[in-house]
């Protein structure tokens, strides 16, 4: 039972952090979008790992699918941010 409580609390904490990050970062910039996407993936993965999905495997599948999409988005956005950082560094040197 402690594991269930821990998992629920972790998902709630991550969801709160995600909400705060969404308010504070500029998602028009690749790094901001990557931050949001990583947190979205984390929330979904933690929720998917919570006990109780034996009865609702469709919900677990949906959470895992959404997490995978967020990880893909984070990968692309992080790549764009890295490319931009390299270009900026070349201009400044």
Tab-separated table of C-alpha atoms in Angstrom:
chain	number	residue	atom	x	y	z
A	1	UNK	CA	0.000	0.000	0.000
A	2	UNK	CA	2.877	2.374	0.695
A	3	UNK	CA	4.029	1.924	-2.902
A	4	UNK	CA	0.614	2.998	-4.172
A	5	UNK	CA	0.660	6.117	-2.012
A	6	UNK	CA	4.204	6.958	-3.082
A	7	UNK	CA	3.344	6.567	-6.759
A	8	UNK	CA	0.248	8.746	-6.472
A	9	UNK	CA	2.155	11.429	-4.555
A	10	UNK	CA	4.990	11.358	-7.084
A	11	UNK	CA	2.551	11.774	-9.980
A	12	UNK	CA	0.842	14.653	-8.181
A	13	UNK	CA	4.160	16.399	-7.452
A	14	UNK	CA	5.264	15.980	-11.068
A	15	UNK	CA	1.915	17.306	-12.306
A	16	UNK	CA	2.325	20.374	-10.072
A	17	UNK	CA	5.854	20.966	-11.386
A	18	UNK	CA	4.588	20.552	-14.955
A	19	UNK	CA	1.864	23.150	-14.369
A	20	UNK	CA	4.399	25.599	-12.951
A	21	UNK	CA	6.860	25.032	-15.797
A	22	UNK	CA	4.090	25.527	-18.364
A	23	UNK	CA	3.380	28.931	-16.805
A	24	UNK	CA	7.013	30.045	-16.677
A	25	UNK	CA	8.826	28.772	-19.766
A	26	UNK	CA	8.633	30.086	-23.290
A	27	UNK	CA	7.469	27.109	-25.335
A	28	UNK	CA	8.244	28.995	-28.540
A	29	UNK	CA	11.875	28.224	-27.738
A	30	UNK	CA	13.030	24.645	-28.229
A	31	UNK	CA	14.512	24.335	-24.749
A	32	UNK	CA	11.240	25.405	-23.130
A	33	UNK	CA	9.310	22.897	-25.225
A	34	UNK	CA	11.786	20.166	-24.274
A	35	UNK	CA	11.312	20.923	-20.571
A	36	UNK	CA	7.540	20.638	-20.846
A	37	UNK	CA	7.719	17.451	-22.931
A	38	UNK	CA	10.075	15.716	-20.482
A	39	UNK	CA	7.797	16.513	-17.569
A	40	UNK	CA	4.722	15.358	-19.504
A	41	UNK	CA	6.476	12.062	-20.173
A	42	UNK	CA	7.434	11.703	-16.508
A	43	UNK	CA	3.883	12.320	-15.295
A	44	UNK	CA	2.469	9.764	-17.712
A	45	UNK	CA	5.103	7.120	-16.962
A	46	UNK	CA	4.625	7.438	-13.210
A	47	UNK	CA	0.837	7.295	-13.577
A	48	UNK	CA	1.096	4.259	-15.861
A	49	UNK	CA	3.197	2.508	-13.220
A	50	UNK	CA	0.588	2.931	-10.525
A	51	UNK	CA	-1.104	-0.256	-9.350
A	52	UNK	CA	-4.679	-0.898	-10.404
A	53	UNK	CA	-4.287	-1.052	-14.168
A	54	UNK	CA	-4.846	-4.795	-14.222
A	55	UNK	CA	-8.537	-3.984	-14.599
A	56	UNK	CA	-8.015	-1.073	-17.017
A	57	UNK	CA	-5.121	-1.983	-19.322
A	58	UNK	CA	-6.442	0.387	-22.002
A	59	UNK	CA	-5.806	3.373	-19.751
A	60	UNK	CA	-2.277	2.157	-19.007
A	61	UNK	CA	-1.606	1.696	-22.730
A	62	UNK	CA	-2.836	5.226	-23.429
A	63	UNK	CA	-0.597	6.714	-20.740
A	64	UNK	CA	2.431	4.826	-22.059
A	65	UNK	CA	1.622	5.880	-25.636
A	66	UNK	CA	1.338	9.526	-24.564
A	67	UNK	CA	4.618	9.240	-22.642
A	68	UNK	CA	6.341	7.880	-25.734
A	69	UNK	CA	5.009	10.780	-27.813
A	70	UNK	CA	6.273	13.250	-25.214
A	71	UNK	CA	9.707	11.611	-25.182
A	72	UNK	CA	9.861	11.882	-28.968
A	73	UNK	CA	8.880	15.560	-28.786
A	74	UNK	CA	11.497	16.164	-26.089
A	75	UNK	CA	14.154	14.498	-28.219
A	76	UNK	CA	13.379	16.666	-31.233
A	77	UNK	CA	13.129	19.865	-29.185
A	78	UNK	CA	16.373	19.102	-27.355
A	79	UNK	CA	18.120	18.488	-30.678
A	80	UNK	CA	16.903	21.831	-31.976
A	81	UNK	CA	18.027	23.558	-28.760
A	82	UNK	CA	21.454	21.944	-29.045
A	83	UNK	CA	21.830	23.014	-32.675
A	84	UNK	CA	20.860	26.568	-31.741
A	85	UNK	CA	23.337	26.566	-28.830
A	86	UNK	CA	26.155	25.378	-31.103
A	87	UNK	CA	25.372	28.035	-33.700
A	88	UNK	CA	25.247	30.730	-31.043
A	89	UNK	CA	28.552	29.559	-29.599
A	90	UNK	CA	30.214	29.708	-33.043
A	91	UNK	CA	28.965	33.253	-33.595
A	92	UNK	CA	30.258	34.402	-30.228
A	93	UNK	CA	33.726	32.910	-30.683
